[in-house]
Short mmCIF file of C-alpha atoms in Angstrom, two decimals:
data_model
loop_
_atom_site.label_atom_id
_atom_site.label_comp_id
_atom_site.label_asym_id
_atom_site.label_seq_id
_atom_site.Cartn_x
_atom_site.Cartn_y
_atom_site.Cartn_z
CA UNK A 1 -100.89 -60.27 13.92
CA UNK A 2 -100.04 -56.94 14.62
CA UNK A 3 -99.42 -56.02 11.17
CA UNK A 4 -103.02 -57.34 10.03
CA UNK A 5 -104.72 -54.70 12.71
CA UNK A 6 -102.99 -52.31 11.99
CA UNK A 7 -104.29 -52.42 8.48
CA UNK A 8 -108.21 -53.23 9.82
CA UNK A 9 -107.48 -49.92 11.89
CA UNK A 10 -106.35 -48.11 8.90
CA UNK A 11 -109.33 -49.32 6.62
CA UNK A 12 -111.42 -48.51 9.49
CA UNK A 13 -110.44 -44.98 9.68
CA UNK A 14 -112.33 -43.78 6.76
CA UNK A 15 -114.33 -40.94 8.34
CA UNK A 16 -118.25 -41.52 8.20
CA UNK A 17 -120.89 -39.41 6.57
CA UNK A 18 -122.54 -36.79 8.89
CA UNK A 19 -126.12 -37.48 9.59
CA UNK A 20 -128.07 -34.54 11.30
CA UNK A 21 -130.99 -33.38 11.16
CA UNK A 22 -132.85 -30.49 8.87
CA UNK A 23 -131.85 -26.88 9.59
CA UNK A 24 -128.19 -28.29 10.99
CA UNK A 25 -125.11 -27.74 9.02
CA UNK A 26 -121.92 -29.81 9.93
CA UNK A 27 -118.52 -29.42 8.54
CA UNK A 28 -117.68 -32.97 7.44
CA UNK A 29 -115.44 -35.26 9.64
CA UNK A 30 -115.70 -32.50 12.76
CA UNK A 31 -117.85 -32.11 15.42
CA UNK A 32 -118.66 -28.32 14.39
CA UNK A 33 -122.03 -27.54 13.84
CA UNK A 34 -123.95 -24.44 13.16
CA UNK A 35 -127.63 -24.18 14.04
CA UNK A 36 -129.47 -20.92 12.39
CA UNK A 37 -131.90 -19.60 14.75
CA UNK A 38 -133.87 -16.22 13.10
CA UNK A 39 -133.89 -13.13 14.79
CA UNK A 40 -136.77 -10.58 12.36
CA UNK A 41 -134.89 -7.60 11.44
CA UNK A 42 -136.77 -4.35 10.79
CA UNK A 43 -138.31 -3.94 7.41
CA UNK A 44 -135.93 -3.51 4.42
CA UNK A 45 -133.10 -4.30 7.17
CA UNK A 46 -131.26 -7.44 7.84
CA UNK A 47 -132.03 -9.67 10.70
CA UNK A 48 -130.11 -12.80 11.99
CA UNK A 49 -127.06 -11.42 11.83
CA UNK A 50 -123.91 -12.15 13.91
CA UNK A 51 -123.30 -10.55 17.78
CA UNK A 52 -120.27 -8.80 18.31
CA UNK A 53 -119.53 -10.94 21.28
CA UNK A 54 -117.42 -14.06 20.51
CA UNK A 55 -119.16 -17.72 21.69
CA UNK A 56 -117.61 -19.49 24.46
CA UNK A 57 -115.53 -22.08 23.01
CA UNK A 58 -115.30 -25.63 24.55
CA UNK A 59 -114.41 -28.98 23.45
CA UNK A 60 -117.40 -31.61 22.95
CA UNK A 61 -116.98 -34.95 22.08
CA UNK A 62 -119.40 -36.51 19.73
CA UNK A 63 -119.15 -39.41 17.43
CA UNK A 64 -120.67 -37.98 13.81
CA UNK A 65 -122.53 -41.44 12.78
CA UNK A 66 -124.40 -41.84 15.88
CA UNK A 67 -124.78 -38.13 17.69
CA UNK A 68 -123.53 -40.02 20.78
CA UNK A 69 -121.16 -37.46 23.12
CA UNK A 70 -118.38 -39.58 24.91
CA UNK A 71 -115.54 -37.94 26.90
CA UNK A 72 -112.52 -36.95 24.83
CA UNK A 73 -110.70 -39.02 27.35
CA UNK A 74 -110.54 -42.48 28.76
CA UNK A 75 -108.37 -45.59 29.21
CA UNK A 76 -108.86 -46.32 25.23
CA UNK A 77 -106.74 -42.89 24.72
CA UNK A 78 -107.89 -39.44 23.54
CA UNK A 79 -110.77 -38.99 21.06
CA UNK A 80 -109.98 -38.38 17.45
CA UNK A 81 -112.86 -35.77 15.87
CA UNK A 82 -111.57 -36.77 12.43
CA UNK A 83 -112.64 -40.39 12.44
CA UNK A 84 -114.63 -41.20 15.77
CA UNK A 85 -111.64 -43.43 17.19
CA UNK A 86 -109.82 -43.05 20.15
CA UNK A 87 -105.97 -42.73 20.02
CA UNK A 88 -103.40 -43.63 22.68
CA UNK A 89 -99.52 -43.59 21.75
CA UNK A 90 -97.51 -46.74 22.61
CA UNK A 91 -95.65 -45.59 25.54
CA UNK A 92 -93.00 -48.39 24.52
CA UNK A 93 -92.70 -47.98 20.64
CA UNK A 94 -92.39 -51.08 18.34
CA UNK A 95 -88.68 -51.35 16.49
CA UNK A 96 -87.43 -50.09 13.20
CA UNK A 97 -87.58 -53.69 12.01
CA UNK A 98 -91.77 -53.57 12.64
CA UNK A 99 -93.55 -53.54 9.00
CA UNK A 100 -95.82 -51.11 10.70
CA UNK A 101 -93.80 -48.41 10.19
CA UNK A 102 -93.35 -48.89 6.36
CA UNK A 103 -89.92 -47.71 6.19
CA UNK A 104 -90.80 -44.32 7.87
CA UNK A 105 -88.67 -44.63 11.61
CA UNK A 106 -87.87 -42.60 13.37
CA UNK A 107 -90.29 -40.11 11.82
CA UNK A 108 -94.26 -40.07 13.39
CA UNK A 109 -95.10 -42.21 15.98
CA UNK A 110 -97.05 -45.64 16.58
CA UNK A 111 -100.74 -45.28 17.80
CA UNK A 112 -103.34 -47.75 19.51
CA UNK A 113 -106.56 -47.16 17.77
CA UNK A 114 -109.79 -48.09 19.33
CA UNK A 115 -113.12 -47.45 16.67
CA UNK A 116 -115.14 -50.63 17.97
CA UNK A 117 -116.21 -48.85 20.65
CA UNK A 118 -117.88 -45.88 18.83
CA UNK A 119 -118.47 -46.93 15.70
CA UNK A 120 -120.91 -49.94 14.57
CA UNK A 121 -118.35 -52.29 12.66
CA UNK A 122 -115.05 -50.41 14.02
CA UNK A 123 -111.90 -52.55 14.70
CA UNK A 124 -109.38 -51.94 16.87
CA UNK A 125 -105.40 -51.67 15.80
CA UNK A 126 -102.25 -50.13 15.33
CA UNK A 127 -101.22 -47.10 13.26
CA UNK A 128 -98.42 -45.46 12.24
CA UNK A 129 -99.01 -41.28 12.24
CA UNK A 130 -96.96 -38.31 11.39
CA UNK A 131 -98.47 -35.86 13.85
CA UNK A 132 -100.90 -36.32 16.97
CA UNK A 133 -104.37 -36.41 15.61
CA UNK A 134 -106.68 -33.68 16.18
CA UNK A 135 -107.35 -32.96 19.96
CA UNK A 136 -104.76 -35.01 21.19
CA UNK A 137 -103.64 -34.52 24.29
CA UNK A 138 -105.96 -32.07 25.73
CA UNK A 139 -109.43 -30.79 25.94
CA UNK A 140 -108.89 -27.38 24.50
CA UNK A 141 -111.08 -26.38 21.44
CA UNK A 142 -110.13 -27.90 17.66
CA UNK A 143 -110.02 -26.24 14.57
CA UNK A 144 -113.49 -27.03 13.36
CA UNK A 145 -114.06 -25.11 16.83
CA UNK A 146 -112.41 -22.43 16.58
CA UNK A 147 -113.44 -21.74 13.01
CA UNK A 148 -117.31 -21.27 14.17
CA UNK A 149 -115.31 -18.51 16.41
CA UNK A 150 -114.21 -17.16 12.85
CA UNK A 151 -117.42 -17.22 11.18
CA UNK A 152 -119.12 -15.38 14.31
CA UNK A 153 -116.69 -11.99 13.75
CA UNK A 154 -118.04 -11.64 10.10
CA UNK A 155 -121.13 -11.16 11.52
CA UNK A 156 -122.35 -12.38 8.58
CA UNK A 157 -126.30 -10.96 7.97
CA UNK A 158 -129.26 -11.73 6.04
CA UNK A 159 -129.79 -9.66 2.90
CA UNK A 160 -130.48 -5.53 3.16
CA UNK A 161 -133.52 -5.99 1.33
CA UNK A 162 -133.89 -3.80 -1.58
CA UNK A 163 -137.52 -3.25 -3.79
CA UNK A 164 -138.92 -1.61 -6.50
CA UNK A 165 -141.17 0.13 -4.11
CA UNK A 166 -140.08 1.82 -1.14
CA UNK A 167 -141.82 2.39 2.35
CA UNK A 168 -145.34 3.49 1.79
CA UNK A 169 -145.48 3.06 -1.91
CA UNK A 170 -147.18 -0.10 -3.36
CA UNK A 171 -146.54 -1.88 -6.11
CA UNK A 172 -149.41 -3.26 -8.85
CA UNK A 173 -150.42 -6.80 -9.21
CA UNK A 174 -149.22 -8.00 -12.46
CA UNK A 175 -146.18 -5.55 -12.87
CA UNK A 176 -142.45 -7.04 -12.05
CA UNK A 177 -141.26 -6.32 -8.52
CA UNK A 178 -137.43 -5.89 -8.53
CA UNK A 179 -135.32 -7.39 -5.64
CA UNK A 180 -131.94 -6.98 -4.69
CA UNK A 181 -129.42 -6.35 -1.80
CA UNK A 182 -126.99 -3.95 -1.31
CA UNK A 183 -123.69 -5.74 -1.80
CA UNK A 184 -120.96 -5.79 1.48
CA UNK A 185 -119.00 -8.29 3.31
CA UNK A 186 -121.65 -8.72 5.51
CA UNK A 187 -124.55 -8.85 3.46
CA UNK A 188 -122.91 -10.68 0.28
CA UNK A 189 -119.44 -11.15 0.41
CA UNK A 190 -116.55 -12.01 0.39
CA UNK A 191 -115.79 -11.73 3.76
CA UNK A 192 -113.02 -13.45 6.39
CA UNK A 193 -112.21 -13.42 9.51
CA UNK A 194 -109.30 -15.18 12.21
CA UNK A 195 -109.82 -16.65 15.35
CA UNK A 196 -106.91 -17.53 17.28
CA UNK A 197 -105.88 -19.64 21.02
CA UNK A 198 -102.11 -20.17 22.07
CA UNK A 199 -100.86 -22.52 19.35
CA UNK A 200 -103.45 -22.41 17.31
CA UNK A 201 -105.17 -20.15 14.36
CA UNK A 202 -107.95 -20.86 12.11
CA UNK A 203 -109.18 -18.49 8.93
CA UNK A 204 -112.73 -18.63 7.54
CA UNK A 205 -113.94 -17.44 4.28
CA UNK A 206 -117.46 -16.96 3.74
CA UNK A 207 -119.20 -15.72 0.02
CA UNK A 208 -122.67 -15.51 -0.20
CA UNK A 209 -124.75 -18.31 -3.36
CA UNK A 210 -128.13 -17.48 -3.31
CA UNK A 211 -131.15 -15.95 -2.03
CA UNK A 212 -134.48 -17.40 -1.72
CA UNK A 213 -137.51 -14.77 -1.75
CA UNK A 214 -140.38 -15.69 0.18
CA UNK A 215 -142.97 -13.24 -1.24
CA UNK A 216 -145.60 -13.99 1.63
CA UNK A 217 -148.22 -15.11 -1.61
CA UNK A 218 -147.00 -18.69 -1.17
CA UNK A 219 -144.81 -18.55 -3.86
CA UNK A 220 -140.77 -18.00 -3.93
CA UNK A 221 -137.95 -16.90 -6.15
CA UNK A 222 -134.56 -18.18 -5.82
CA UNK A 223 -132.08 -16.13 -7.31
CA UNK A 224 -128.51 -17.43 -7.76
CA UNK A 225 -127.28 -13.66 -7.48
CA UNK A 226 -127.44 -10.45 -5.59
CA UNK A 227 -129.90 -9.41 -7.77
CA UNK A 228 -130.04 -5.64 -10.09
CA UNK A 229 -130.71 -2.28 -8.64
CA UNK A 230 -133.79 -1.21 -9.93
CA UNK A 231 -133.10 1.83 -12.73
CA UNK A 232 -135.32 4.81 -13.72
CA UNK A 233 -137.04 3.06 -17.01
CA UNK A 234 -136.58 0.04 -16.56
CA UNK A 235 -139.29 -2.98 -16.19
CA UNK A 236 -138.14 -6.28 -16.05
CA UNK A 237 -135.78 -7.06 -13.75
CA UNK A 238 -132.38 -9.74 -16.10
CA UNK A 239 -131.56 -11.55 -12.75
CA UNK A 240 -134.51 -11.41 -9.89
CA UNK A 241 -138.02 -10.32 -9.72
CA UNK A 242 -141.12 -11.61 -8.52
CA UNK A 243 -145.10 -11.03 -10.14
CA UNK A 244 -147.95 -10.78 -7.59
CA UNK A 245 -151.34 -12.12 -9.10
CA UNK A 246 -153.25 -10.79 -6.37
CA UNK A 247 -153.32 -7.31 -4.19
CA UNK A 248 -152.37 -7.89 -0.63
CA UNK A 249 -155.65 -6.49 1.16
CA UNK A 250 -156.64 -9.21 2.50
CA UNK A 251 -153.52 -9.70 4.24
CA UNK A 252 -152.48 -8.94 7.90
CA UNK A 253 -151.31 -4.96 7.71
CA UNK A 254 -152.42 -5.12 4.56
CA UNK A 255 -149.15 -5.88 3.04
CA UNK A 256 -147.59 -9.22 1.86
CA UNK A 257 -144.58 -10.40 4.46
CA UNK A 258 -141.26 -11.24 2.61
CA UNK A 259 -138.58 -13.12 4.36
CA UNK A 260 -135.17 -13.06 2.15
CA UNK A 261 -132.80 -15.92 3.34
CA UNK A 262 -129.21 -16.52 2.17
CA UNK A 263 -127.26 -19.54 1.96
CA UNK A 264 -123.76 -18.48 3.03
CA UNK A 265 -120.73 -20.94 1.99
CA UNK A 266 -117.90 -21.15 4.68
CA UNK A 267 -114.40 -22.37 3.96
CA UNK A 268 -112.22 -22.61 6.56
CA UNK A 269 -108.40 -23.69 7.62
CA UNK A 270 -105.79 -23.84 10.02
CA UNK A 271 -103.78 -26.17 12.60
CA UNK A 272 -103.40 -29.04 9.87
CA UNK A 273 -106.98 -28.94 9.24
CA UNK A 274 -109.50 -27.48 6.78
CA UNK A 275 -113.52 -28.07 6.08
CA UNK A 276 -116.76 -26.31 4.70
CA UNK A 277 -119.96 -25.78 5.46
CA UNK A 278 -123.16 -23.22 4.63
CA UNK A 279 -124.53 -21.53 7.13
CA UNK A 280 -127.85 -19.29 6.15
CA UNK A 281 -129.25 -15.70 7.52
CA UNK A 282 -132.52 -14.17 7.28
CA UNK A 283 -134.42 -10.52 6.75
CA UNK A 284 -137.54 -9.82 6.89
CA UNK A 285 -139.68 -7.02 5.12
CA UNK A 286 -143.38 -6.52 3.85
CA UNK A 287 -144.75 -5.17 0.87
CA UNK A 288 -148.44 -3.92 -0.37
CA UNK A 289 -150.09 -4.73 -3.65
CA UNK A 290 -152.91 -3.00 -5.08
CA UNK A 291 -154.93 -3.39 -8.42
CA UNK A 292 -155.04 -0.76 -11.14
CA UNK A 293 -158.43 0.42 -11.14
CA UNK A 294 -160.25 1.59 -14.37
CA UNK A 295 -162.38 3.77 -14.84
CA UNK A 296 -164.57 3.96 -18.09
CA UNK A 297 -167.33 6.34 -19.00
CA UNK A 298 -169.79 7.37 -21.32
CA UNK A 299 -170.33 10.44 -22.97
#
C-alpha cells in the first residue's frame, strides 16, 4: 500500500504550469515573480531602471496553479515551492528492506508528501529524496528569492536612447530615422550579479533580446538588436529604423513621444536550484517631424 502512494506522490510531483496574469513574469516551478512598473526617464535617457537599495527579502508561500498563499508551515509538513506539496520527514524511517527506497539506504531520507491539499487532483504519499526540498525547514528566503535580490544589483535599465536627430533638430517625414542604444551592462548586456544569506548564494545573468520602438505615430519597430550608430553618409539604417508618414505638429509639444522597452532574459542559479525568466525596462524620449517644403517659382 505504501509502495503504490508513494508512486501516486511521485507522479503527482510533476510541477504545474505558471498561470499569471499579463505584465507578470514568473520563473517556472518558484514562487518568484517580477512585476515591471515604469518610471519615465528624461529624454534620450533611460528610465525604469534598478535602485541601488536591495528589496527586503521574505519568504511567501503560494501555490503556482491557483495563486492561493498558504503558510510554509503546518501539521502536513513544510511547503515545497518546487511542486506545491507539503513535505514532512518520517520521524521513524521505514527499513532497508522497504521497496521505497529502491536500493538507495542509507543515503536521502523518506518524506510524507501531501499535494491534495493544494493542488486540484494531488495525492498524498511517500517519497524517497536525496536532499530536503527547497525551503525546508525554515522560513528564510529560497533561491528563486534571492535571485530577484541578484537581478535588482544590475540595475538593469531601459535603453539610452540614441537618434538620428539630436535635441532640437527634427527629422523629415519620409526620410529613415536611425535608432540605437549605447551598449553597457546596464543598458544591453551581459551583465551579473550575486546575492548571498548564510548558507546560501544565488548568481543571475541577464543579456538583453530585443527592443520594441514605440514611435508615438501608432506604429512600432521591434528590433532583435541594439541597433547601428548612425554614420556621417549614411541613410538607411541594416538593423533598426523607423519612417514617419506624417510631421508631428499636431502633436502635444509638437513632437512625437517614443517609449523604447527591452525584454531582458534572466538566468539564474544557486543552492541546488536554477530558473529563467524576462524581465523588461523602459525609456522614454520624443522626437519632431517636419515636412520638406518646396518652393517653386516662375521667372
Amino acid at each position: 500500500m505504501l509502495t503504490a502512494l508513494a508512486v501516486a506522490a511521485g507522479l503527482a510531483l510533476m510541477a504545474p504550469s505558471t498561470v499569471v496574469p499579463s505584465g507578470v513574469s514568473c520563473s517556472p516551478n518558484t514562487t518568484f515573480c517580477v512585476i515591471d512598473v515604469e518610471q519615465p526617464g528624461t529624454p534620450g535617457d533611460p528610465g525604469g531602471g534598478g535602485s541601488s537599495l536591495d528589496p527586503v527579502i521574505e519568504r511567501r508561500c503560494v501555490v503556482s496553479q491557483t495563486g492561493q498563499a498558504v503558510t510554509c508551515e503546518g501539521p502536513l509538513g513544510w511547503f515545497n515551492d518546487a511542486d506545491d506539496c507539503y513535505w514532512r520527514l518520517l520521524e521513524h524511517q521505514p527499513p532497508e528492506t522497504d521497496p521505497i527506497w529502491g536500493g538507495r539506504y542509507p543515503e536521502g531520507a523518506i518524506y510524507a508528501v501531501s499535494c491534495a491539499a493544494t493542488r486540484p487532483g494531488g495525492s498524498d504519499g511517500w517519497v524517497w529524496s536525496a536532499t530536503e526540498p527547497p525551503g525546508y525547514g525554515g522560513v528564510g528566503v529560497t533561491p528563486a528569492q534571492l535571485a530577484q535580490q541578484a537581478i535588482s544589483r544590475m540595475e538593469l535599465s531601459g535603453p539610452a536612447i540614441r537618434m538620428t536627430i539630436d535635441g532640437d533638430e527634427s527629422g523629415v517625414v519620409g526620410v529613415p530615422l536611425w535608432l540605437w542604444t549605447e551598449v553597457g551592462p546596464t543598458t544591453w548586456g551581459p551583465n551579473s550579479a550575486t546575492a548571498s544569506v548564510p548558507g546560501l548564494s544565488v548568481t543571475a545573468t541577464a543579456q538583453a533580446r530585443r527592443i520594441v520602438w514605440s514611435m508615438g505615430d501608432g506604429r512600432s519597430e521591434t528590433c532583435a538588436g541594439p541597433g547601428t550608430p548612425y554614420y556621417a553618409g549614411g541613410i538607411t539604417s541594416p538593423t533598426c529604423q523607423h519612417i514617419y508618414e506624417k510631421a508631428s505638429a499636431g502633436q502635444p509639444d509638437g513632437a512625437y513621444p517614443v517609449t523604447a522597452t527591452t525584454t531582458w532574459d534572466v538566468t539564474w542559479s544557486g543552492g541546488g536550484a536554477s530558473g529563467s525568466l524576462s524581465v523588461t525596462r523602459q525609456s522614454t524620449a520624443s522626437v519632431r517631424i517636419g515636412e520638406v517644403q518646396v518652393l517653386i517659382t516662375q521667372e
